[in-house]
Short mmCIF file of N, CA and C and ligand atoms in Angstrom, two decimals:
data_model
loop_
_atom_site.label_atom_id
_atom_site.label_comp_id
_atom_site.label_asym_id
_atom_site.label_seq_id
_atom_site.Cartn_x
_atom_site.Cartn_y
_atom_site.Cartn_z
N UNK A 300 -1.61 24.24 -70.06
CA UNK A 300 -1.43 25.63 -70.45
C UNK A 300 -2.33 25.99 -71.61
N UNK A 301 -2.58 25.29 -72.57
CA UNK A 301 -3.15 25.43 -74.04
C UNK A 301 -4.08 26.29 -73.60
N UNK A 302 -4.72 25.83 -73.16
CA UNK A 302 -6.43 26.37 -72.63
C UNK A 302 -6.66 27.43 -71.84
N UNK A 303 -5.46 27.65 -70.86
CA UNK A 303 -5.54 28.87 -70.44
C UNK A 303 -5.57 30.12 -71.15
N UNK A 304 -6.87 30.99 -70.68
CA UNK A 304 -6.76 32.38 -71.25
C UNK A 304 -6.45 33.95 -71.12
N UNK A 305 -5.62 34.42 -71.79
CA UNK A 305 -5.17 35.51 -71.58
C UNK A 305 -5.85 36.59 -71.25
N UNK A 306 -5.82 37.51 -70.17
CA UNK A 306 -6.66 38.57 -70.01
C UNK A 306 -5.65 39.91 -70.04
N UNK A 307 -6.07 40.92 -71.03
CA UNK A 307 -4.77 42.15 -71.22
C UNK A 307 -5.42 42.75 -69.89
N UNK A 308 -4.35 42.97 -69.33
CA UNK A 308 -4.29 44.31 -68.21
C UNK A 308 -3.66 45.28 -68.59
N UNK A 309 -2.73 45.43 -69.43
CA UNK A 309 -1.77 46.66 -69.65
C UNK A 309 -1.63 46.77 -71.50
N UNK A 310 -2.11 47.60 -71.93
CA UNK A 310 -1.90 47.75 -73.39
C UNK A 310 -0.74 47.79 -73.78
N UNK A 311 0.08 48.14 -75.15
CA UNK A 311 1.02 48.41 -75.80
C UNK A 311 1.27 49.69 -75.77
N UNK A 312 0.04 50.50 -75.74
CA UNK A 312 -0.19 52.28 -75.59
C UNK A 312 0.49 52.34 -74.45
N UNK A 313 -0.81 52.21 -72.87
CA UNK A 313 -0.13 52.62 -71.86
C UNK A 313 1.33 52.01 -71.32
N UNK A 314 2.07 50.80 -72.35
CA UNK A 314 3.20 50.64 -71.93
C UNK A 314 4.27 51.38 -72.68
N UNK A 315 4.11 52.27 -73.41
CA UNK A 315 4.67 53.01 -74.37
C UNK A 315 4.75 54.80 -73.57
N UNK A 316 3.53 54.96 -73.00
CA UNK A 316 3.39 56.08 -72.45
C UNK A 316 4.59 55.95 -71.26
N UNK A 317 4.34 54.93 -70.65
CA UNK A 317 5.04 54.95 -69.19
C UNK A 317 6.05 55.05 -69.38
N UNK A 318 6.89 53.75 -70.37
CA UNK A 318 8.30 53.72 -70.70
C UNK A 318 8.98 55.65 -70.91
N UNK A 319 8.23 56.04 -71.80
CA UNK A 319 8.45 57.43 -71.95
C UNK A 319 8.58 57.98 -70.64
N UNK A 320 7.36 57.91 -69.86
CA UNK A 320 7.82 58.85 -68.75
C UNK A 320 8.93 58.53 -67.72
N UNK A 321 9.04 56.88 -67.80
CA UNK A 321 9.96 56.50 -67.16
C UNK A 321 11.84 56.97 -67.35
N UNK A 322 11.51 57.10 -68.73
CA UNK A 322 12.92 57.38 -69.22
C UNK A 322 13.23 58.72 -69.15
N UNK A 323 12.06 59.83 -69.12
CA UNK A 323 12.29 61.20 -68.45
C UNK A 323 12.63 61.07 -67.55
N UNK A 324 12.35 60.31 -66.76
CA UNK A 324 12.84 60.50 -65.19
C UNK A 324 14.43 60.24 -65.05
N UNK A 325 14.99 59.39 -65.60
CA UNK A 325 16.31 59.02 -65.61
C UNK A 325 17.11 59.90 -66.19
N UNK A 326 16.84 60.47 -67.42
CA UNK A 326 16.77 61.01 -68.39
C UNK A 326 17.25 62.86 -67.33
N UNK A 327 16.73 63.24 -66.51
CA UNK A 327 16.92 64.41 -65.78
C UNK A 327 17.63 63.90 -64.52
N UNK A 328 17.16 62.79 -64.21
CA UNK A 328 18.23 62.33 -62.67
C UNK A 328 19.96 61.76 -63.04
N UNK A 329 20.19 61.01 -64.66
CA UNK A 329 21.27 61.34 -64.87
C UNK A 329 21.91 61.55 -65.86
N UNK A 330 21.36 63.26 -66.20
CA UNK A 330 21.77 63.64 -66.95
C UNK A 330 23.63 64.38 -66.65
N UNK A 331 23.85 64.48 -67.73
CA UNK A 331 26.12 64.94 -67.34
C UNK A 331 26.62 63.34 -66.93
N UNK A 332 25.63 62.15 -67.08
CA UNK A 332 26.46 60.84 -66.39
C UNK A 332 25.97 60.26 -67.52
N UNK A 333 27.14 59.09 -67.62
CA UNK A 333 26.87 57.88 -68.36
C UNK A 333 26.68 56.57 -67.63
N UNK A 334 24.82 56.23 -67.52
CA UNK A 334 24.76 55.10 -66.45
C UNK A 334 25.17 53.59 -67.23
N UNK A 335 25.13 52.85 -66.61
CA UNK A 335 24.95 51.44 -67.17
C UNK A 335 23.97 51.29 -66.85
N UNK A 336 23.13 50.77 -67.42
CA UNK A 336 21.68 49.88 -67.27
C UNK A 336 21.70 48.25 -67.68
N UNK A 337 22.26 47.43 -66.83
CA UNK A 337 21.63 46.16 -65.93
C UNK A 337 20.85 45.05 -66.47
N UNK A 338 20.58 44.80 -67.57
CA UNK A 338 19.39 43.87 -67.93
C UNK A 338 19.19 42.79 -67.03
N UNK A 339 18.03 42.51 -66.20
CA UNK A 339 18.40 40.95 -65.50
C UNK A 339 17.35 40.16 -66.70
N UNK A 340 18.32 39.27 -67.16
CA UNK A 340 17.51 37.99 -68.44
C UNK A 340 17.03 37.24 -67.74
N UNK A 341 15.69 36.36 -68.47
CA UNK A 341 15.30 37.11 -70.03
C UNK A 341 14.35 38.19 -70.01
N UNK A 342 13.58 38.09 -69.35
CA UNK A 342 12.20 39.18 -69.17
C UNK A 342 12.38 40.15 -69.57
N UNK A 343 13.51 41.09 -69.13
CA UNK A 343 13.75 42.61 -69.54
C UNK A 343 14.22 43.17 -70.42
N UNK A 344 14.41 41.65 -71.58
CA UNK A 344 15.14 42.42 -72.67
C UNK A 344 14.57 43.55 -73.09
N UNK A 345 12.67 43.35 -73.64
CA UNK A 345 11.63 44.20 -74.37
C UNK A 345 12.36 45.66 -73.88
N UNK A 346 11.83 45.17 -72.53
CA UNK A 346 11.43 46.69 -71.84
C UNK A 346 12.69 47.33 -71.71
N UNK A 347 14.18 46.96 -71.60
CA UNK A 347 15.29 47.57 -71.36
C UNK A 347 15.82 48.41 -73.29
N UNK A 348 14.85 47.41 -74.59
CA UNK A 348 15.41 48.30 -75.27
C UNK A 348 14.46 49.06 -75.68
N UNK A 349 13.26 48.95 -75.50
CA UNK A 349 12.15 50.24 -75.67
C UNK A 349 12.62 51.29 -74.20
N UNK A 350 13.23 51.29 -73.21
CA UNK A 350 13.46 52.46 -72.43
C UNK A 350 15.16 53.16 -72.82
N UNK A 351 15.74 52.03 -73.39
CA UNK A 351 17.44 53.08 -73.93
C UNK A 351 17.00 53.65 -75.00
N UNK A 352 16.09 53.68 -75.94
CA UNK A 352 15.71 54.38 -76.65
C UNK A 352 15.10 55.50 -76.64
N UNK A 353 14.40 55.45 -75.17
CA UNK A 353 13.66 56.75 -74.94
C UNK A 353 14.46 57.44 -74.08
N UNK A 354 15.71 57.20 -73.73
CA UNK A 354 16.57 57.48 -72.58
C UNK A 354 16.97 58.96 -72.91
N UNK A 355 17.51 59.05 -74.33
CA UNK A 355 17.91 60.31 -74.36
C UNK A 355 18.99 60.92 -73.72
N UNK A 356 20.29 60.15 -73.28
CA UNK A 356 21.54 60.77 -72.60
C UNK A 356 22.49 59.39 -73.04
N UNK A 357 23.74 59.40 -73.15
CA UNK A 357 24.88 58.49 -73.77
C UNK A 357 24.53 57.34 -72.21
N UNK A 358 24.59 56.17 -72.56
CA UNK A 358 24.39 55.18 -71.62
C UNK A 358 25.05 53.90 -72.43
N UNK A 359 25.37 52.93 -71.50
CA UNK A 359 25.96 51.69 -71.98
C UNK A 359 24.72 50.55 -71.34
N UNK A 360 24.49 48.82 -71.72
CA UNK A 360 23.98 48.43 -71.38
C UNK A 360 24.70 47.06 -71.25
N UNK A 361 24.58 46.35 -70.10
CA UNK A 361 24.95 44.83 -69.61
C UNK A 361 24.21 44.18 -69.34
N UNK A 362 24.06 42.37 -68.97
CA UNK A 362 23.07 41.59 -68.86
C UNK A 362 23.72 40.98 -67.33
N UNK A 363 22.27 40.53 -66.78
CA UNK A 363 22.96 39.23 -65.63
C UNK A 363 22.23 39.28 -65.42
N UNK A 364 22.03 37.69 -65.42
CA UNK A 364 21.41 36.71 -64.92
C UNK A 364 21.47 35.66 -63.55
N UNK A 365 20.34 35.48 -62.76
CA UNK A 365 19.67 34.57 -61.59
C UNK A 365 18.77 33.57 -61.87
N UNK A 366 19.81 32.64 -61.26
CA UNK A 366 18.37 31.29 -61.37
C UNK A 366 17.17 31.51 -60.29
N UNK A 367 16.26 30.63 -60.77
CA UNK A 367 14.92 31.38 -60.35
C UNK A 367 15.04 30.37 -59.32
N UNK A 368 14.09 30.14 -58.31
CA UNK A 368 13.96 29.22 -57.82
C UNK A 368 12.85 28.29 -58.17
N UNK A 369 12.77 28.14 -59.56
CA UNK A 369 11.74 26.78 -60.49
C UNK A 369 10.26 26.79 -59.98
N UNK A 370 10.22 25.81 -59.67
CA UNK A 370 8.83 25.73 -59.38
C UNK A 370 8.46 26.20 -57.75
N UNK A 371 9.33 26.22 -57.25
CA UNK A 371 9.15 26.11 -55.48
C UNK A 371 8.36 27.27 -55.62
N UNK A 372 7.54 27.93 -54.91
CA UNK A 372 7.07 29.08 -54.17
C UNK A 372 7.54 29.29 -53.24
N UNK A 373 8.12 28.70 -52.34
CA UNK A 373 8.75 29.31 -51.48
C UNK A 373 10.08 30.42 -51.58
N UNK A 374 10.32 30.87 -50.50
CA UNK A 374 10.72 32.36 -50.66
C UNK A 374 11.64 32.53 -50.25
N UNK A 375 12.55 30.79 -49.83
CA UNK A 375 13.37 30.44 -49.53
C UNK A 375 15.01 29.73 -50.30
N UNK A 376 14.25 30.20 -51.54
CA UNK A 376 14.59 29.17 -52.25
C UNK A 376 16.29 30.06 -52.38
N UNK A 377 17.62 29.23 -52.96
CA UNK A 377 18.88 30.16 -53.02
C UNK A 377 19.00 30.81 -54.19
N UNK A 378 19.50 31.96 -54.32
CA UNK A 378 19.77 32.65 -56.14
C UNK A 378 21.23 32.68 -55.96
N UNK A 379 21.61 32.14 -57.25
CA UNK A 379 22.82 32.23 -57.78
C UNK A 379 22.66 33.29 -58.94
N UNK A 380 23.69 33.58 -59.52
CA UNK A 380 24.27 34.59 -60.55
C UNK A 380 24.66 33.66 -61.38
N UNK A 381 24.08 33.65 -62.31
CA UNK A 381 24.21 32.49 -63.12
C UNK A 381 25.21 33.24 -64.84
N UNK A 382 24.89 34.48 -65.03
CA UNK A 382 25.72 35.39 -65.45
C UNK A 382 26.01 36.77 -65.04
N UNK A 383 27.39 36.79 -64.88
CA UNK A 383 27.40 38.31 -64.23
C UNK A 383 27.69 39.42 -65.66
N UNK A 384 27.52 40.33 -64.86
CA UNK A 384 27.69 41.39 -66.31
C UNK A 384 29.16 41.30 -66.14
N UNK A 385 29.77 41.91 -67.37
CA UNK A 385 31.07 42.12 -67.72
C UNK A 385 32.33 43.29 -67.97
N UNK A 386 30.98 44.39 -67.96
CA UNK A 386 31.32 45.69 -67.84
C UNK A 386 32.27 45.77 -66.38
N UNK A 387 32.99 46.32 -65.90
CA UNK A 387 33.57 46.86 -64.57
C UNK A 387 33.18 47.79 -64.15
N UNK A 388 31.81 47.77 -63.12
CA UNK A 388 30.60 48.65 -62.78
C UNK A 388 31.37 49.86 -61.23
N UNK A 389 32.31 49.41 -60.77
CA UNK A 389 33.41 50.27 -60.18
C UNK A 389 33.28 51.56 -60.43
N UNK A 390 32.47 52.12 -59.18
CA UNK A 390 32.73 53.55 -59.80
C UNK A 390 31.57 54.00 -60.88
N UNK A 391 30.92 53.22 -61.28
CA UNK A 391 29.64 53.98 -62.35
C UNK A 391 28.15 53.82 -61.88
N UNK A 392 27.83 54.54 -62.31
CA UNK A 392 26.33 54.61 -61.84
C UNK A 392 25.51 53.58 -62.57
N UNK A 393 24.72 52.20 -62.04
CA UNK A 393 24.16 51.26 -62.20
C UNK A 393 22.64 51.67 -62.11
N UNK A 394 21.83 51.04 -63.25
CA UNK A 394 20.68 51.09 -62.91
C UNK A 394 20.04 49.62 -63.00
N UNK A 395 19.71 48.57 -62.59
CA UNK A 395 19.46 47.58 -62.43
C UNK A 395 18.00 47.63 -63.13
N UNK A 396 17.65 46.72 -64.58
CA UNK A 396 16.38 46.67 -65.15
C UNK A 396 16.06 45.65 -65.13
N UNK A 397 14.51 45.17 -64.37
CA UNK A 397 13.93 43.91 -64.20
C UNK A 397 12.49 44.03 -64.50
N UNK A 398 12.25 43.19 -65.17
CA UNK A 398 10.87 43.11 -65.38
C UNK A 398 9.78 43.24 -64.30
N UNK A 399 9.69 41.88 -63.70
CA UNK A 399 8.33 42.12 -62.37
C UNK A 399 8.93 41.80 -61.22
N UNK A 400 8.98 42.65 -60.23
CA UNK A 400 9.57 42.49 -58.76
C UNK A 400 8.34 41.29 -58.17
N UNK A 401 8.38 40.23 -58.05
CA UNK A 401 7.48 39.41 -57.45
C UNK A 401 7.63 39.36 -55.87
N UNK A 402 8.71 38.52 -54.96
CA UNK A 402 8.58 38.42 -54.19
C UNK A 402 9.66 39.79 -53.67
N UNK A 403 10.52 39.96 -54.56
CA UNK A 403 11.43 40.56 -54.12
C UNK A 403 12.61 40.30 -53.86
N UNK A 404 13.09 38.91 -53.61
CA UNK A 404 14.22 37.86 -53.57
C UNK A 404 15.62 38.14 -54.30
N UNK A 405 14.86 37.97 -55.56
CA UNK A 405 16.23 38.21 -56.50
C UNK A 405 16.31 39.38 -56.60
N UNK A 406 15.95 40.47 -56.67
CA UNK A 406 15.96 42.18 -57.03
C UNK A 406 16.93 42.25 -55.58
N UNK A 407 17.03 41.79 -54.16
CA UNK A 407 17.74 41.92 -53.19
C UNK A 407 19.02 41.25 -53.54
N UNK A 408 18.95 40.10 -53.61
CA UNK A 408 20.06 39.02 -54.34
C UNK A 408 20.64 40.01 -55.20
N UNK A 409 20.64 40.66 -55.94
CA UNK A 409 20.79 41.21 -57.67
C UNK A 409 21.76 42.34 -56.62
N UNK A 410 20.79 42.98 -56.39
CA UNK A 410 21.19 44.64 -55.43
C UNK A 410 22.54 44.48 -54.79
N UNK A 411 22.56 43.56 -54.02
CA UNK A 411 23.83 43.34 -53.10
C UNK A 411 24.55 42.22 -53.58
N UNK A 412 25.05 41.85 -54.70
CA UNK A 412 25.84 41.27 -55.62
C UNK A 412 26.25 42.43 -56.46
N UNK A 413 25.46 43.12 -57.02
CA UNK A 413 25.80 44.48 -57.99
C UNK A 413 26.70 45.25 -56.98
N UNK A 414 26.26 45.19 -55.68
CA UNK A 414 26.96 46.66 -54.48
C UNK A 414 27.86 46.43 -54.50
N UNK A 415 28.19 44.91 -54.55
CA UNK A 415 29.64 43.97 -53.93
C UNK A 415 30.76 44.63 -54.78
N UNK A 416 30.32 45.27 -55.99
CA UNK A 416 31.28 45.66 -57.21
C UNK A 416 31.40 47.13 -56.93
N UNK A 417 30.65 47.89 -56.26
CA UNK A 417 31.08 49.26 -55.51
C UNK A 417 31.12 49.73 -56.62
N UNK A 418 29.42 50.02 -57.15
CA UNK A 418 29.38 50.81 -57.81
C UNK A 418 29.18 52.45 -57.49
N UNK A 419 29.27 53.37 -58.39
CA UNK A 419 28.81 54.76 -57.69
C UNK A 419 27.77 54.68 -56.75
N UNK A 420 26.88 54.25 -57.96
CA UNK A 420 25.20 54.57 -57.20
C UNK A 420 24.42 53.33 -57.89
N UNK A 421 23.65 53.08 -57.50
CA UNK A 421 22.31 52.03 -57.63
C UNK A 421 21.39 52.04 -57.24
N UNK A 422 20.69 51.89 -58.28
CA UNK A 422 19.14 52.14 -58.41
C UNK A 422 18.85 51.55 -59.51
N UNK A 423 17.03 50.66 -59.27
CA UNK A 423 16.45 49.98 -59.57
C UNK A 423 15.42 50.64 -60.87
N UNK A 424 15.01 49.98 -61.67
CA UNK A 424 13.82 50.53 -62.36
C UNK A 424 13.34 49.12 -62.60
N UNK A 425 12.15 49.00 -62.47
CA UNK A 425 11.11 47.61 -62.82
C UNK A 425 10.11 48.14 -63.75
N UNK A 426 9.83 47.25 -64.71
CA UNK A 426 8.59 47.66 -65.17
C UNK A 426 7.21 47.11 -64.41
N UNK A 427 7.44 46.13 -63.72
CA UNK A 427 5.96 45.97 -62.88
C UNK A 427 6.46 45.66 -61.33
N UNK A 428 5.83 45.79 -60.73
CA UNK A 428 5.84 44.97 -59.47
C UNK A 428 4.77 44.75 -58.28
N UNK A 429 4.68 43.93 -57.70
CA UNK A 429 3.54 43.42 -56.90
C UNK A 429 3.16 44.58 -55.87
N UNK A 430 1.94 44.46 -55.96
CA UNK A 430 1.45 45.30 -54.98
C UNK A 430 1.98 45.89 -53.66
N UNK A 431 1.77 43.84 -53.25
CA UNK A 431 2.30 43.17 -52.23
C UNK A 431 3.77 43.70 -51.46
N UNK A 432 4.29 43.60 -52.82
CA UNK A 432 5.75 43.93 -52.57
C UNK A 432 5.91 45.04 -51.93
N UNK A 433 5.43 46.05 -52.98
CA UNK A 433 5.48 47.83 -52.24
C UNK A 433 5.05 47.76 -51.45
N UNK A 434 4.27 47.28 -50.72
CA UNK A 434 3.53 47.48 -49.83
C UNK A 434 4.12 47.11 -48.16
N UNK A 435 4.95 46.10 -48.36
CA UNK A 435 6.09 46.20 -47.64
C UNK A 435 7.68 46.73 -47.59
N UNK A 436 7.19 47.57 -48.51
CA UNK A 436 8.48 48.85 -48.15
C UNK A 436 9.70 48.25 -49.28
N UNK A 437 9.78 47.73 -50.32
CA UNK A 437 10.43 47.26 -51.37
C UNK A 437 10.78 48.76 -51.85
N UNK A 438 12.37 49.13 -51.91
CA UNK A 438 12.00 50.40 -52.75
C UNK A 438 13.12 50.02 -54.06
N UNK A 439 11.66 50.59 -55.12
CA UNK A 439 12.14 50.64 -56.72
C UNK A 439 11.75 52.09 -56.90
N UNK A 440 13.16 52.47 -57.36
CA UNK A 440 13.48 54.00 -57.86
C UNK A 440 12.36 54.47 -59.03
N UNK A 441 12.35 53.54 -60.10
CA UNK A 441 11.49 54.35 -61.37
C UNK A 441 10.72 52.37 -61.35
N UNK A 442 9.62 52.61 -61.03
CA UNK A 442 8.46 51.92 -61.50
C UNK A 442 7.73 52.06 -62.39
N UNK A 443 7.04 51.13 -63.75
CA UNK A 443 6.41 51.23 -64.27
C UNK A 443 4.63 50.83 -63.95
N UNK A 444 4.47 49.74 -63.60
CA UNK A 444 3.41 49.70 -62.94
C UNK A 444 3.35 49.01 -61.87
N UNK A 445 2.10 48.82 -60.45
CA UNK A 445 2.17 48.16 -60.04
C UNK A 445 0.75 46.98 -60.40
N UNK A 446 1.48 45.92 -60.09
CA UNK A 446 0.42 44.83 -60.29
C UNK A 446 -0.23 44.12 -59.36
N UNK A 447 -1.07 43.54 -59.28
CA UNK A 447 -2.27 42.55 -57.97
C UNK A 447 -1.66 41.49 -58.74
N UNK A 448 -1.83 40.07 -57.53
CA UNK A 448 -1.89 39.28 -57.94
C UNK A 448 -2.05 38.31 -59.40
N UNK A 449 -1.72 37.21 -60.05
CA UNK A 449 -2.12 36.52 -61.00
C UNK A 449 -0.70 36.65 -62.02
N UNK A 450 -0.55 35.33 -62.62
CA UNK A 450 0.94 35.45 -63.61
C UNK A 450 0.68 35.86 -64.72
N UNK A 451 1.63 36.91 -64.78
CA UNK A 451 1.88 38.19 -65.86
C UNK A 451 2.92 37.87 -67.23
N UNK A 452 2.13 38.19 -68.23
CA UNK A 452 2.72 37.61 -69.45
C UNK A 452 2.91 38.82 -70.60
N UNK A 453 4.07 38.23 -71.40
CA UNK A 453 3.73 39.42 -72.32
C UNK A 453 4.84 40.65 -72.13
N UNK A 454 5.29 41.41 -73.72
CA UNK A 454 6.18 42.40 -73.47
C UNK A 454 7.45 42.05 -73.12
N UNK A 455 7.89 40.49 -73.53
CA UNK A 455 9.19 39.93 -72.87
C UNK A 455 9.18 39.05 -71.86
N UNK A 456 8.14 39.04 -71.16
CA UNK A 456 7.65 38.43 -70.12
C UNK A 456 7.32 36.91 -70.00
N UNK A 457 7.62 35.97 -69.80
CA UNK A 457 6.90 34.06 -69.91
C UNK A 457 6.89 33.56 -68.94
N UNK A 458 5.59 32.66 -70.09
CA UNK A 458 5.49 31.56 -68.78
C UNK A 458 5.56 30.26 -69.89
N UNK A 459 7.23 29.74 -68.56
CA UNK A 459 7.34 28.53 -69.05
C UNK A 459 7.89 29.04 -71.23
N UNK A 460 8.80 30.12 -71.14
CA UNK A 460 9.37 30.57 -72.39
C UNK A 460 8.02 30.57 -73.38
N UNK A 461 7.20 30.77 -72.89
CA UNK A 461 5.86 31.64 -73.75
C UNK A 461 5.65 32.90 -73.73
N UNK A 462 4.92 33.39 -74.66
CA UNK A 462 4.58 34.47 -74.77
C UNK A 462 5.07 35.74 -74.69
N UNK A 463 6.76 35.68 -74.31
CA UNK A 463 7.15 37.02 -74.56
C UNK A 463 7.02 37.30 -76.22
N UNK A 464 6.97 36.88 -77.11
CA UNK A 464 6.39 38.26 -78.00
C UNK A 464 5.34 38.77 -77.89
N UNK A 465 4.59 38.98 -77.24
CA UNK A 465 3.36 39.36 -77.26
C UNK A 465 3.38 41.40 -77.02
N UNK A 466 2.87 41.83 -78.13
CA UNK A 466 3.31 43.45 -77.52
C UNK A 466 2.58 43.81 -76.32
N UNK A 467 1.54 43.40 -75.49
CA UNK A 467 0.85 43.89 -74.67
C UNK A 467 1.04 42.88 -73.13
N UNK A 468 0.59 43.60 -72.13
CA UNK A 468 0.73 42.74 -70.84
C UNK A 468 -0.30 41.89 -70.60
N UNK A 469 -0.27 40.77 -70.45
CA UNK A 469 -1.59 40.09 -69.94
C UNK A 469 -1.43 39.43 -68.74
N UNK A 470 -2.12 38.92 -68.10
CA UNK A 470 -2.83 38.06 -66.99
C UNK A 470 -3.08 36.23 -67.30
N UNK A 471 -2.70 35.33 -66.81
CA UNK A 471 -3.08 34.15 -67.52
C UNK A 471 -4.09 33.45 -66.28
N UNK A 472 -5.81 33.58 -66.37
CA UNK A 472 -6.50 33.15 -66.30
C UNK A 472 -6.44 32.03 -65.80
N UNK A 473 -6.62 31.69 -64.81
CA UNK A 473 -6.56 29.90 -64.06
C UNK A 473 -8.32 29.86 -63.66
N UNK A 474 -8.82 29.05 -64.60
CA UNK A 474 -10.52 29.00 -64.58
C UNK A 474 -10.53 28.09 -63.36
P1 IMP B 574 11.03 37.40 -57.12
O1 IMP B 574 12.40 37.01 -56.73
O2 IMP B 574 9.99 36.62 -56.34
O3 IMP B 574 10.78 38.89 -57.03
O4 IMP B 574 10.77 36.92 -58.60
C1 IMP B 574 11.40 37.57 -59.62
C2 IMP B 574 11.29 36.88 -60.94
O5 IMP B 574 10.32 35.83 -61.01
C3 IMP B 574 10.86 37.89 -61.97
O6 IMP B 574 11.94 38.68 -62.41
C4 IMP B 574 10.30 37.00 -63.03
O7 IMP B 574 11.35 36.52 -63.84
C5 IMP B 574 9.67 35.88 -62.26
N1 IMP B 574 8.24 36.15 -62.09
C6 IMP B 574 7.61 36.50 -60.97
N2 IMP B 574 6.31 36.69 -61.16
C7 IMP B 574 6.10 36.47 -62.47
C8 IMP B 574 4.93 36.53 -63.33
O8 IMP B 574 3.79 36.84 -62.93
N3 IMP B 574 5.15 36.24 -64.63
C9 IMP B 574 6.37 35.91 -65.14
N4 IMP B 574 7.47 35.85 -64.39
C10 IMP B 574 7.34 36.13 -63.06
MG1 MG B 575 13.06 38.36 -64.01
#
């Protein structure tokens, strides 16, 4: 890892701009409601408290957590709920906040574990997600960006519990 080098794709600016616009959007879709917003850990801490801040309407916030499937790439791998939130989401409007939709796995896993609790409504906000993904019909309600290929660091984000402090998004370079 040492040697690998970081390439910024996404500034601190344009992740500051988006968050803003992102949180307008919620911000008018539920406004007169008090949503819960979802953290899935760790990735989303950054981005879940730079967007309740820009939220602008009374909201509560919970965490839960999925094991990843480690090193495998495969797309097979099982997700557990390794913490569930604690709030009693029954009845309230959920917004599920995840950092990067990669394959899509756990954001499905997440979705229909969250439903299982019959919430009002649910809906997703990511701050990144794969091209790839959208591109086969993945739907995330409020997106922040989408990304191409290569592992994304930064803004909360690690690899291997690196580099989330980093204020900006980067790319980690495999020479
Ligand atoms: P998925 O189930 O394949 O969509 O993977 C979701 C999770 O894998 C994300 O929420 C991240 O925690 C992690 N992940 C996927 N791609 C990256 C990346 O490029 N950088 C850091 N974590 C990633
Ligand atoms: Mg994640």
């Amino acid at each position: 890892m040492g040697k690998s080098p970081l390439r910024r794709i996404i500034s601190r600016g344009q992740i500051r701009r988006r968050v803003k616009e992102m949180a307008a959007h919620i911000r008018a879709d539920y406004s007169g409601q008090r949503p819960v917003f979802v953290c899935v850990l760790k990735g989303a801490f950054v981005f879940l408290a730079d967007l309740i801040r820009q939220a602008g309407l009374p909201l509560e916030v919970d965490f839960i957590a999925a094991s990843s499937y480690g090193m495998a790439k495969t797309s097979k791998g099982q997700i557990t709920v390794l913490k569930d939130v604690t709030t009693d989401i029954a009845g309230r409007h959920v917004i599920l906040v995840d950092d990067i939709i990669d394959s899509g796995l756990t954001l499905q896993h997440l979705r229909d574990h969250l439903a299982s609790h019959q919430p009002a409504s649910l809906r997703v906000c990511a701050l990144l997600a794969r091209e790839r993904v959208l591109a086969a019909g993945t739907v995330i309600e409020y997106l922040g960006f989408p990304v191409p290929e290569g592992f994304v660091v930064g803004y909360g984000i690690d690899y291997a519990e690196q580099h989330r402090e980093l204020p900006d998004i980067y790319v980690i370079e495999n020479e």
